[in-house]
Amino acid sequence: MNLGQKEFHIAPMIDVSTVEFRYFIRLLTKRAVIWNQMVAAETLVHRSRIYDKSSRRENSTDDLPPSLGGREDGADHDIELTTDLKKHCGWYDGCADDGVCPNPSVCQIGTNNPADAAFAARIAHKCGYDSIDLNCECPSDRVAGRCFGAALMKDQDAAVEVVSSMVQEAQSFDGHLPVSVKTRIGVDDNDGFDFMANFIQRLVDTGCRNFVLHGRKVYTEGLSPAQNRTIPPLDYPSVYRLLEYFPQCSFVINGGIMSLEHARKVAFGNEVQFDESGGAMNNNGTSFRLVSDHAVPCRTCNLPQGSCLGPPRISPPNLRGVMVGRLARDRPADLADIDRYFYGEPSNPCRNRRELLDRYISFLERAYPRRCCDDDETVTLGMVQDMHTTIVIKRQFCDICQEFRSRNKDNCIVAPTGDAVENRPSKAYAVINPQQRQSDRRTKRHAKYKGAKIVTQIIDRALQPTWGILSGESGKNAFRNVSHELSRDNKVRNCGPGYILWKAMQSASDDVWDKPFELSDDKRTSYYPTK
């Protein structure tokens, strides 16, 4: 088995694959490919138009470069990549302080409009994503009404136009930006091999050669998004058949991966032997084709709904890798061995849960600084890089977070004084005048929090990636409960999510946090993603 030849992907999950979640997972693995949650292309177009109108008003001229369609030369300089566009594209810059780089990464785009798709592709490229993908499989209500996601499997003409637009746009870039399509193996009553082969062939004809196949069909009516992830049976044999039919394309298989051990077997094959020329061989030393002994409904796998997750005997050459979603969300500690076990690296980035959370707390302190030690009434509605005001911290700590900040001086933002306030080096801060602050409608809308200057939504988004870190360990319920209670305390919230996470960690024993992550060679799991 030649580790490092396949890819391990973390799936795009709505309301899960936030910047915070992706940063947290990146602390666990430097090699895995992490996807952002789907970006609606029309949102990027809308935000760009707002910026253009605002710029024209401020400059009193109509001679600004256009942000949308009709570009003559296709050059990158025709679009200004604003902080707002980065935010809505889900991008975060790598941090030189801790060496955490967002790449390898994929920007998934949702749209049925070719022009919007091309614009979103250009923004993703300017942000720094390694690849772009079109969502053709999501059954969420958020996309169903816009006729994209899984609806594109039924409106194949629209899918072809959008993918063609993305491919052409990607080819205009200086660097190579791969385009992929994430889809399922059927939709509603259209679930036969001929249907999927025809759909993929039409996309191949546009120039797309990369696909992510979620190994179950999708129902656009009658099932909720959660039910669409559990009720239709997973059918890996059908995926393998499509891989064999399209040897010129590369595929990533998604759905139902239960562990790193399972992921490696699916990616590299269950019986991996090679002859001198690199050809696959069986135990007798003779070559054989890819064959699966499994079928749907599968009695061998013995999984809900008759699902079949049987690994191939020999990994198809065009099986580029595997993708997990709920495993990363529910049991993030299980991914701590990706770099070593899946990619063949000599070691992993983090040794135990304490090291992981200490590094994540440092990130939270930078992204969401405490608000207990300033006299500013502005409400924290997003990451510090997105705030439109300079918050001057006037005290080293408050009575609540004194112990945390005295112990974690290296991780905590200290109060700037004198010239440091006026010449703050951080690009995350931009000064606005008091009149603008008072007219901020969002700040007024959150006045109901009565003294809490960091809203609950922000705290929850920051802490959500950690909620499964103690899965299977003692103290997990206490950790979650304390985290929830503190995040609802108006005064404690002002100390920031970094402090809340540190305080919640004290509800579990030191042994749990300091115990080394379990290596996949020694791990056996009964986990199966059912929610």
Coordinates of C-alpha atoms in Angstrom, one line a residue:
M1 CA 0.0 0.0 0.0
N2 CA 1.5 3.3 -1.1
L3 CA 0.1 5.8 1.3
G4 CA -0.1 9.4 0.2
Q5 CA -1.4 8.5 -3.3
K6 CA -5.1 9.0 -2.3
E7 CA -6.9 12.0 -0.8
F8 CA -9.0 12.4 2.4
H9 CA -11.7 15.0 2.1
I10 CA -13.8 16.7 4.8
A11 CA -17.3 17.3 3.3
P12 CA -19.1 20.6 3.0
M13 CA -21.9 20.7 5.6
I14 CA -24.3 23.6 5.9
D15 CA -24.1 25.4 9.2
V16 CA -21.1 23.1 10.2
S17 CA -18.3 23.8 7.7
T18 CA -17.7 27.3 9.0
V19 CA -14.3 29.0 9.2
E20 CA -14.1 28.0 12.8
F21 CA -14.8 24.3 12.1
R22 CA -12.4 24.2 9.2
Y23 CA -9.6 25.8 11.3
F24 CA -10.3 23.3 14.1
I25 CA -10.0 20.3 11.7
R26 CA -6.9 21.8 10.1
L27 CA -5.3 21.7 13.5
L28 CA -5.8 17.9 13.4
T29 CA -4.5 17.4 9.9
K30 CA -2.3 19.3 7.5
R31 CA -2.9 17.0 4.6
A32 CA -6.7 16.5 4.4
V33 CA -8.7 18.4 1.8
I34 CA -11.2 20.6 3.7
W35 CA -14.3 21.9 1.9
N36 CA -16.2 25.1 2.9
Q37 CA -19.9 25.1 3.3
M38 CA -21.7 25.8 0.1
V39 CA -21.4 29.4 -1.2
A40 CA -24.5 30.7 -3.0
A41 CA -23.1 32.4 -6.1
E42 CA -25.9 35.0 -6.2
T43 CA -24.9 36.1 -2.7
L44 CA -21.4 37.0 -3.9
V45 CA -22.9 38.8 -6.9
H46 CA -25.2 40.7 -4.6
R47 CA -22.4 41.7 -2.2
S48 CA -20.2 42.8 -5.0
R49 CA -23.0 45.1 -6.4
I50 CA -23.5 46.6 -3.0
Y51 CA -19.8 47.4 -2.8
D52 CA -19.7 48.9 -6.3
K53 CA -22.7 51.2 -5.5
S54 CA -21.1 52.3 -2.3
S55 CA -17.7 53.0 -4.0
R56 CA -19.4 55.0 -6.7
R57 CA -21.2 57.1 -4.1
E58 CA -18.0 57.8 -2.2
N59 CA -15.9 58.6 -5.3
S60 CA -18.7 60.3 -7.2
T61 CA -17.7 58.6 -10.4
D62 CA -19.0 55.9 -12.7
D63 CA -15.5 55.1 -14.0
L64 CA -14.9 52.2 -11.5
P65 CA -14.1 48.8 -12.9
P66 CA -17.1 46.5 -13.2
S67 CA -17.4 43.5 -10.8
L68 CA -19.8 41.5 -12.9
G69 CA -20.1 39.9 -16.4
G70 CA -19.1 41.5 -19.7
R71 CA -15.3 41.6 -18.9
E72 CA -13.2 42.0 -22.0
D73 CA -9.9 40.5 -20.9
G74 CA -10.8 38.2 -18.0
A75 CA -8.0 39.5 -15.9
D76 CA -8.1 39.2 -12.1
H77 CA -7.7 42.9 -11.6
D78 CA -11.3 43.6 -12.8
I79 CA -12.7 42.4 -9.4
E80 CA -11.6 43.9 -6.1
L81 CA -11.5 41.1 -3.5
T82 CA -13.0 42.9 -0.5
T83 CA -13.1 41.7 3.0
D84 CA -16.9 41.3 2.6
L85 CA -16.5 39.0 -0.4
K86 CA -13.9 36.9 1.4
K87 CA -16.3 36.6 4.3
H88 CA -19.2 35.4 2.2
C89 CA -16.9 33.1 0.2
G90 CA -15.9 31.5 3.5
W91 CA -12.2 32.2 3.1
Y92 CA -9.8 32.8 5.9
D93 CA -6.1 33.6 5.5
G94 CA -3.4 31.4 6.9
C95 CA -1.9 32.5 10.2
A96 CA 1.8 33.0 10.3
D97 CA 1.8 32.9 14.1
D98 CA 0.8 29.2 14.3
G99 CA 1.6 27.9 10.8
V100 CA -2.0 26.9 10.1
C101 CA -2.7 27.1 6.4
P102 CA -6.3 26.7 5.0
N103 CA -5.2 24.7 2.0
P104 CA -5.7 22.2 0.6
S105 CA -9.2 23.4 0.3
V106 CA -12.2 23.4 -2.0
C107 CA -14.9 26.1 -2.5
Q108 CA -18.3 24.5 -3.2
I109 CA -20.6 26.8 -5.2
G110 CA -24.4 26.6 -5.4
T111 CA -26.2 28.1 -8.4
N112 CA -28.1 27.4 -11.6
N113 CA -27.0 30.6 -13.3
P114 CA -23.9 30.3 -15.5
A115 CA -22.9 34.0 -15.2
D116 CA -23.1 33.9 -11.4
A117 CA -21.2 30.6 -11.4
A118 CA -18.3 32.2 -13.4
F119 CA -18.2 35.2 -11.0
A120 CA -18.1 32.9 -8.0
A121 CA -15.4 30.8 -9.5
R122 CA -13.3 34.0 -10.0
I123 CA -13.8 35.1 -6.4
A124 CA -12.8 31.6 -5.1
H125 CA -9.7 31.7 -7.2
K126 CA -8.7 35.2 -5.9
C127 CA -9.3 34.1 -2.4
G128 CA -6.9 31.2 -2.7
Y129 CA -9.0 28.0 -2.9
D130 CA -7.2 25.1 -4.6
S131 CA -10.4 23.9 -6.4
I132 CA -14.0 24.7 -7.1
D133 CA -17.0 22.5 -7.1
L134 CA -20.7 22.7 -8.2
N135 CA -23.2 21.4 -5.7
C136 CA -25.6 19.0 -7.6
E137 CA -26.7 16.9 -4.7
C138 CA -27.9 19.0 -1.7
P139 CA -31.6 18.5 -0.9
S140 CA -31.7 21.4 1.6
D141 CA -34.8 23.6 1.6
R142 CA -32.3 26.6 1.2
V143 CA -31.4 25.5 -2.3
A144 CA -34.5 23.6 -3.4
G145 CA -36.5 26.9 -3.8
R146 CA -33.6 28.3 -6.0
C147 CA -33.6 25.3 -8.3
F148 CA -30.0 24.2 -7.7
G149 CA -28.3 21.6 -5.6
A150 CA -30.1 18.2 -6.2
A151 CA -32.6 19.9 -8.5
L152 CA -29.7 20.2 -11.1
M153 CA -29.7 16.4 -11.4
K154 CA -33.2 16.7 -12.9
D155 CA -32.5 19.9 -14.9
Q156 CA -29.4 18.6 -16.6
D157 CA -29.4 21.2 -19.3
A158 CA -28.9 23.9 -16.6
A159 CA -26.2 21.8 -14.9
V160 CA -24.3 21.5 -18.2
E161 CA -24.5 25.2 -18.8
V162 CA -23.3 26.1 -15.3
V163 CA -20.4 23.5 -15.3
S164 CA -19.4 24.7 -18.8
S165 CA -19.2 28.3 -17.6
M166 CA -17.1 27.3 -14.5
V167 CA -14.7 25.2 -16.7
Q168 CA -14.2 28.1 -19.2
E169 CA -13.7 30.6 -16.4
A170 CA -11.2 28.3 -14.6
Q171 CA -9.3 27.9 -17.9
S172 CA -8.8 31.7 -18.1
F173 CA -6.8 31.8 -14.8
D174 CA -3.1 31.9 -14.8
G175 CA -2.9 28.9 -12.5
H176 CA -4.7 25.6 -12.9
L177 CA -8.0 25.5 -10.9
P178 CA -9.7 22.1 -11.1
V179 CA -13.5 22.0 -11.4
S180 CA -15.5 19.2 -9.9
V181 CA -19.2 18.2 -9.5
K182 CA -20.5 16.7 -6.3
T183 CA -23.6 14.6 -7.0
R184 CA -25.5 11.5 -6.0
I185 CA -26.1 8.2 -7.8
G186 CA -29.8 9.0 -8.5
V187 CA -32.6 11.5 -7.9
D188 CA -36.3 10.6 -7.2
D189 CA -37.4 7.9 -9.7
N190 CA -34.2 8.4 -11.8
D191 CA -31.8 6.0 -10.2
G192 CA -30.6 3.6 -12.9
F193 CA -27.1 3.3 -14.2
D194 CA -28.0 4.6 -17.6
F195 CA -29.4 7.8 -16.1
M196 CA -26.2 8.5 -14.1
A197 CA -23.9 7.5 -16.9
N198 CA -25.7 9.9 -19.2
F199 CA -25.6 12.7 -16.7
I200 CA -21.9 12.3 -16.0
Q201 CA -21.1 12.0 -19.7
R202 CA -22.8 15.3 -20.5
L203 CA -20.7 17.0 -17.8
V204 CA -17.5 15.3 -19.1
D205 CA -18.3 16.8 -22.5
T206 CA -18.1 20.2 -21.0
G207 CA -14.5 19.5 -19.9
C208 CA -15.2 18.5 -16.3
R209 CA -13.2 15.4 -15.2
N210 CA -13.5 15.4 -11.5
F211 CA -16.5 14.1 -9.6
V212 CA -17.6 13.4 -6.0
L213 CA -20.2 10.7 -5.7
H214 CA -22.4 10.5 -2.7
G215 CA -23.3 6.8 -2.8
R216 CA -27.0 7.1 -2.3
K217 CA -29.9 8.6 -4.3
V218 CA -31.7 11.8 -3.2
Y219 CA -35.4 12.6 -3.0
T220 CA -36.3 16.2 -3.7
E221 CA -39.7 15.7 -2.2
G222 CA -41.0 13.7 0.7
L223 CA -37.8 13.4 2.8
S224 CA -36.1 16.1 4.9
P225 CA -32.4 16.8 4.4
A226 CA -31.6 14.7 7.5
Q227 CA -33.7 11.8 6.2
N228 CA -32.0 12.0 2.8
R229 CA -28.8 11.2 4.6
T230 CA -30.1 8.1 6.3
I231 CA -33.1 6.5 4.5
P232 CA -31.9 5.9 0.9
P233 CA -29.5 3.0 1.2
L234 CA -25.8 3.6 0.4
D235 CA -24.8 1.7 -2.7
Y236 CA -21.0 1.5 -3.1
P237 CA -21.2 -1.2 -5.9
S238 CA -23.0 1.3 -8.1
V239 CA -20.3 3.8 -7.5
Y240 CA -17.6 1.3 -8.4
R241 CA -19.5 0.5 -11.6
L242 CA -19.5 4.2 -12.6
L243 CA -15.8 4.5 -11.9
E244 CA -15.2 1.6 -14.2
Y245 CA -17.3 3.1 -16.9
F246 CA -15.4 6.5 -16.8
P247 CA -11.7 5.5 -16.5
Q248 CA -10.7 9.0 -17.9
C249 CA -12.3 10.7 -14.9
S250 CA -11.3 10.9 -11.2
F251 CA -13.8 10.2 -8.4
V252 CA -14.1 10.8 -4.6
I253 CA -16.5 8.5 -2.8
N254 CA -18.7 10.0 -0.1
G255 CA -21.3 8.7 2.4
G256 CA -21.2 6.4 5.4
I257 CA -17.5 6.3 6.1
M258 CA -17.3 4.9 9.7
S259 CA -13.6 5.3 10.6
L260 CA -10.1 6.0 9.3
E261 CA -9.7 2.2 8.9
H262 CA -12.8 2.0 6.8
A263 CA -11.7 5.0 4.8
R264 CA -8.3 3.5 4.0
K265 CA -9.8 0.2 2.9
V266 CA -12.2 2.0 0.6
A267 CA -9.5 4.3 -0.8
F268 CA -6.7 1.7 -1.2
G269 CA -8.6 -1.5 -1.6
N270 CA -9.2 -4.4 0.8
E271 CA -6.8 -6.7 -0.9
V272 CA -3.8 -4.7 -2.1
Q273 CA -1.1 -6.6 -4.0
F274 CA 0.7 -5.6 -7.1
D275 CA 2.9 -7.4 -9.6
E276 CA 6.2 -6.1 -10.8
S277 CA 4.6 -4.0 -13.5
G278 CA 2.2 -2.4 -11.0
G279 CA -0.8 -4.5 -12.0
A280 CA -3.3 -5.8 -9.5
M281 CA -2.9 -9.5 -8.5
N282 CA -4.9 -12.0 -6.5
N283 CA -3.5 -14.5 -4.0
N284 CA -2.5 -16.9 -6.8
G285 CA -0.5 -14.3 -8.5
T286 CA -2.8 -13.8 -11.5
S287 CA -4.3 -10.5 -12.5
F288 CA -8.0 -9.8 -11.9
R289 CA -10.5 -7.0 -12.5
L290 CA -12.3 -4.9 -9.8
V291 CA -15.0 -7.2 -8.4
S292 CA -17.3 -6.5 -5.4
D293 CA -19.0 -9.4 -3.6
H294 CA -21.5 -7.0 -2.1
A295 CA -24.9 -5.8 -3.4
V296 CA -27.9 -3.7 -2.2
P297 CA -29.6 -4.8 0.0
C298 CA -26.4 -6.1 1.5
R299 CA -26.6 -8.8 4.1
T300 CA -22.8 -8.9 4.4
C301 CA -22.5 -5.3 5.6
N302 CA -25.6 -5.7 7.8
L303 CA -26.3 -1.9 8.0
P304 CA -29.5 0.1 8.2
Q305 CA -31.7 0.2 5.1
G306 CA -29.6 -2.6 3.5
S307 CA -26.7 -0.2 2.8
C308 CA -23.6 -1.6 1.2
L309 CA -20.2 0.0 2.2
G310 CA -18.0 -2.8 1.1
P311 CA -14.5 -1.7 0.0
P312 CA -13.3 -2.8 -3.4
R313 CA -10.8 -5.6 -3.5
I314 CA -8.5 -3.5 -5.6
S315 CA -8.7 0.3 -5.6
P316 CA -9.7 1.6 -9.0
P317 CA -6.9 3.8 -10.4
N318 CA -9.4 6.6 -10.9
L319 CA -10.7 6.5 -7.3
R320 CA -8.9 9.7 -6.1
G321 CA -10.0 9.4 -2.5
V322 CA -12.8 9.3 0.1
M323 CA -14.9 12.0 1.9
V324 CA -16.3 12.1 5.4
G325 CA -18.8 14.5 6.9
R326 CA -20.6 13.5 10.0
L327 CA -17.5 11.5 11.3
A328 CA -15.7 14.9 11.4
R329 CA -18.6 16.6 13.1
D330 CA -19.5 13.9 15.6
R331 CA -16.1 12.4 16.4
P332 CA -13.3 14.9 15.5
A333 CA -10.7 13.0 17.6
D334 CA -11.0 10.1 15.3
L335 CA -9.4 12.2 12.6
A336 CA -6.3 13.0 14.6
D337 CA -4.4 10.2 12.9
I338 CA -5.2 11.1 9.3
D339 CA -1.7 12.4 8.4
R340 CA 0.1 9.3 9.7
Y341 CA -2.4 6.5 9.0
F342 CA -3.8 7.7 5.7
Y343 CA -1.0 9.8 4.2
G344 CA 2.0 8.0 5.6
E345 CA 3.4 11.0 7.4
P346 CA 5.8 10.3 10.3
S347 CA 3.6 12.0 12.8
N348 CA 0.4 14.0 13.4
P349 CA 0.0 17.7 14.2
C350 CA -1.5 17.2 17.7
R351 CA -0.6 14.6 20.3
N352 CA -3.7 15.0 22.5
R353 CA -6.9 16.9 23.1
R354 CA -5.3 19.4 25.4
E355 CA -2.8 20.5 22.8
L356 CA -5.5 20.7 20.2
L357 CA -7.8 22.8 22.3
D358 CA -5.0 25.1 23.6
R359 CA -4.2 25.9 20.0
Y360 CA -7.8 26.4 19.1
I361 CA -8.3 28.7 22.2
S362 CA -5.4 30.8 20.8
F363 CA -7.2 31.1 17.5
L364 CA -10.5 32.1 19.3
E365 CA -8.7 34.8 21.3
R366 CA -7.4 36.3 18.0
A367 CA -10.7 35.9 16.1
Y368 CA -13.1 36.9 18.9
P369 CA -11.2 39.1 21.4
R370 CA -12.8 39.6 24.9
R371 CA -15.3 42.4 25.2
C372 CA -15.2 42.5 29.0
C373 CA -12.3 44.9 29.2
D374 CA -13.4 47.8 26.9
D375 CA -15.9 50.6 27.2
D376 CA -17.2 50.3 23.6
E377 CA -20.9 49.6 23.0
T378 CA -20.3 48.0 19.6
V379 CA -21.6 44.5 19.5
T380 CA -19.4 41.7 18.2
L381 CA -21.4 40.2 15.3
G382 CA -18.6 38.4 13.5
M383 CA -14.8 37.7 13.5
V384 CA -12.6 40.6 14.3
Q385 CA -11.3 40.7 10.7
D386 CA -14.9 41.6 9.7
M387 CA -15.5 44.3 12.3
H388 CA -15.7 47.9 11.2
T389 CA -14.4 49.5 14.3
T390 CA -11.3 49.6 16.5
I391 CA -12.0 48.1 19.9
V392 CA -9.5 49.4 22.5
I393 CA -9.0 47.0 25.4
K394 CA -8.4 49.1 28.5
R395 CA -7.9 46.4 31.2
Q396 CA -5.8 43.3 31.3
F397 CA -8.7 41.2 32.6
C398 CA -11.9 41.3 34.5
D399 CA -12.9 39.6 37.7
I400 CA -14.4 36.6 35.8
C401 CA -11.5 35.8 33.4
Q402 CA -8.6 36.9 35.7
E403 CA -7.4 33.4 36.3
F404 CA -7.5 32.4 32.6
R405 CA -5.7 35.5 31.4
S406 CA -3.0 35.4 34.1
R407 CA -2.3 31.7 33.1
N408 CA -2.5 32.2 29.4
K409 CA -0.6 35.5 28.8
D410 CA 0.9 34.3 25.6
N411 CA -2.5 33.5 24.1
C412 CA -4.4 36.6 25.3
I413 CA -4.6 40.0 23.6
V414 CA -3.2 42.7 25.9
A415 CA -4.4 46.2 26.1
P416 CA -2.7 48.6 23.6
T417 CA -1.6 51.9 24.9
G418 CA -0.3 55.2 23.5
D419 CA 0.9 54.9 19.9
A420 CA -0.1 51.3 19.8
V421 CA -3.7 52.3 19.7
E422 CA -3.3 54.7 16.8
N423 CA -0.8 52.6 14.8
R424 CA -2.2 49.1 15.5
P425 CA -0.6 46.7 13.0
S426 CA -3.5 44.3 12.7
K427 CA -5.2 44.6 9.4
A428 CA -8.3 43.3 11.1
Y429 CA -9.3 46.6 12.5
A430 CA -10.7 49.6 10.6
V431 CA -11.8 52.8 12.2
I432 CA -15.3 54.3 11.7
N433 CA -16.7 57.4 13.3
P434 CA -19.2 57.4 16.2
Q435 CA -22.1 58.5 13.9
Q436 CA -21.7 55.4 11.8
R437 CA -21.5 53.2 14.9
Q438 CA -24.7 54.6 16.3
S439 CA -26.6 54.0 13.0
D440 CA -25.5 50.4 12.8
R441 CA -28.8 48.7 12.5
R442 CA -27.4 45.3 13.4
T443 CA -25.9 46.6 16.6
K444 CA -29.3 48.2 17.5
R445 CA -31.1 44.9 16.7
H446 CA -28.9 43.1 19.2
A447 CA -29.5 45.6 22.0
K448 CA -31.8 43.0 23.7
Y449 CA -28.7 41.2 25.0
K450 CA -28.5 43.8 27.8
G451 CA -24.8 44.2 28.3
A452 CA -23.6 41.1 26.4
K453 CA -21.5 42.5 23.6
I454 CA -20.8 39.1 22.0
V455 CA -24.0 37.5 20.8
T456 CA -24.9 33.9 21.5
Q457 CA -24.7 32.9 17.9
I458 CA -21.1 33.9 17.7
I459 CA -20.2 31.9 20.8
D460 CA -22.1 28.8 19.6
R461 CA -20.4 29.0 16.2
A462 CA -17.0 29.2 17.8
L463 CA -17.6 26.3 20.2
Q464 CA -19.5 24.0 18.0
P465 CA -16.4 22.3 16.4
T466 CA -15.4 21.1 19.9
W467 CA -18.7 19.6 21.0
G468 CA -17.8 16.1 19.9
I469 CA -14.1 16.1 21.0
L470 CA -14.9 13.9 24.0
S471 CA -17.1 11.5 22.2
G472 CA -16.6 8.1 23.8
E473 CA -14.8 9.6 26.7
S474 CA -15.8 10.3 30.3
G475 CA -16.9 13.9 31.0
K476 CA -18.4 14.6 27.6
N477 CA -21.8 15.5 28.9
A478 CA -20.4 17.8 31.6
F479 CA -18.2 19.5 29.1
R480 CA -21.1 20.2 26.8
N481 CA -23.4 21.3 29.6
V482 CA -20.9 23.7 31.1
S483 CA -20.1 25.1 27.6
H484 CA -23.8 25.7 27.0
E485 CA -24.5 27.2 30.4
L486 CA -21.6 29.7 30.2
S487 CA -22.4 30.7 26.6
R488 CA -25.9 31.8 27.8
D489 CA -24.5 33.9 30.7
N490 CA -24.6 37.5 29.5
K491 CA -21.6 38.6 31.6
V492 CA -19.4 35.5 30.9
R493 CA -20.0 35.8 27.1
N494 CA -18.1 39.1 27.2
C495 CA -15.0 37.3 28.2
G496 CA -15.0 35.6 24.8
P497 CA -15.4 32.0 23.5
G498 CA -11.7 31.3 24.3
Y499 CA -12.4 31.8 28.0
I500 CA -15.6 29.8 27.9
L501 CA -13.9 26.8 26.2
W502 CA -11.0 27.0 28.8
K503 CA -13.5 27.0 31.6
A504 CA -15.6 24.1 30.2
M505 CA -12.4 22.0 29.9
Q506 CA -12.1 22.1 33.7
S507 CA -15.3 20.0 33.9
A508 CA -13.4 16.9 32.6
S509 CA -10.4 15.3 34.2
D510 CA -6.8 16.2 33.2
D511 CA -6.3 12.5 32.2
V512 CA -8.9 12.9 29.4
W513 CA -7.3 15.9 27.9
D514 CA -3.7 14.7 28.3
K515 CA -4.3 11.1 27.1
P516 CA -2.6 10.6 23.6
F517 CA -4.9 10.4 20.7
E518 CA -5.6 6.7 19.9
L519 CA -3.9 5.5 16.8
S520 CA -6.1 4.0 14.1
D521 CA -4.1 0.7 14.1
D522 CA -5.4 0.0 17.6
K523 CA -8.9 1.4 17.3
R524 CA -12.1 -0.4 16.6
T525 CA -15.4 1.5 16.3
S526 CA -19.0 0.7 16.0
Y527 CA -19.8 4.2 14.9
Y528 CA -22.2 4.6 11.9
P529 CA -23.4 8.1 10.9
T530 CA -27.2 7.9 11.3
K531 CA -28.2 11.5 12.0

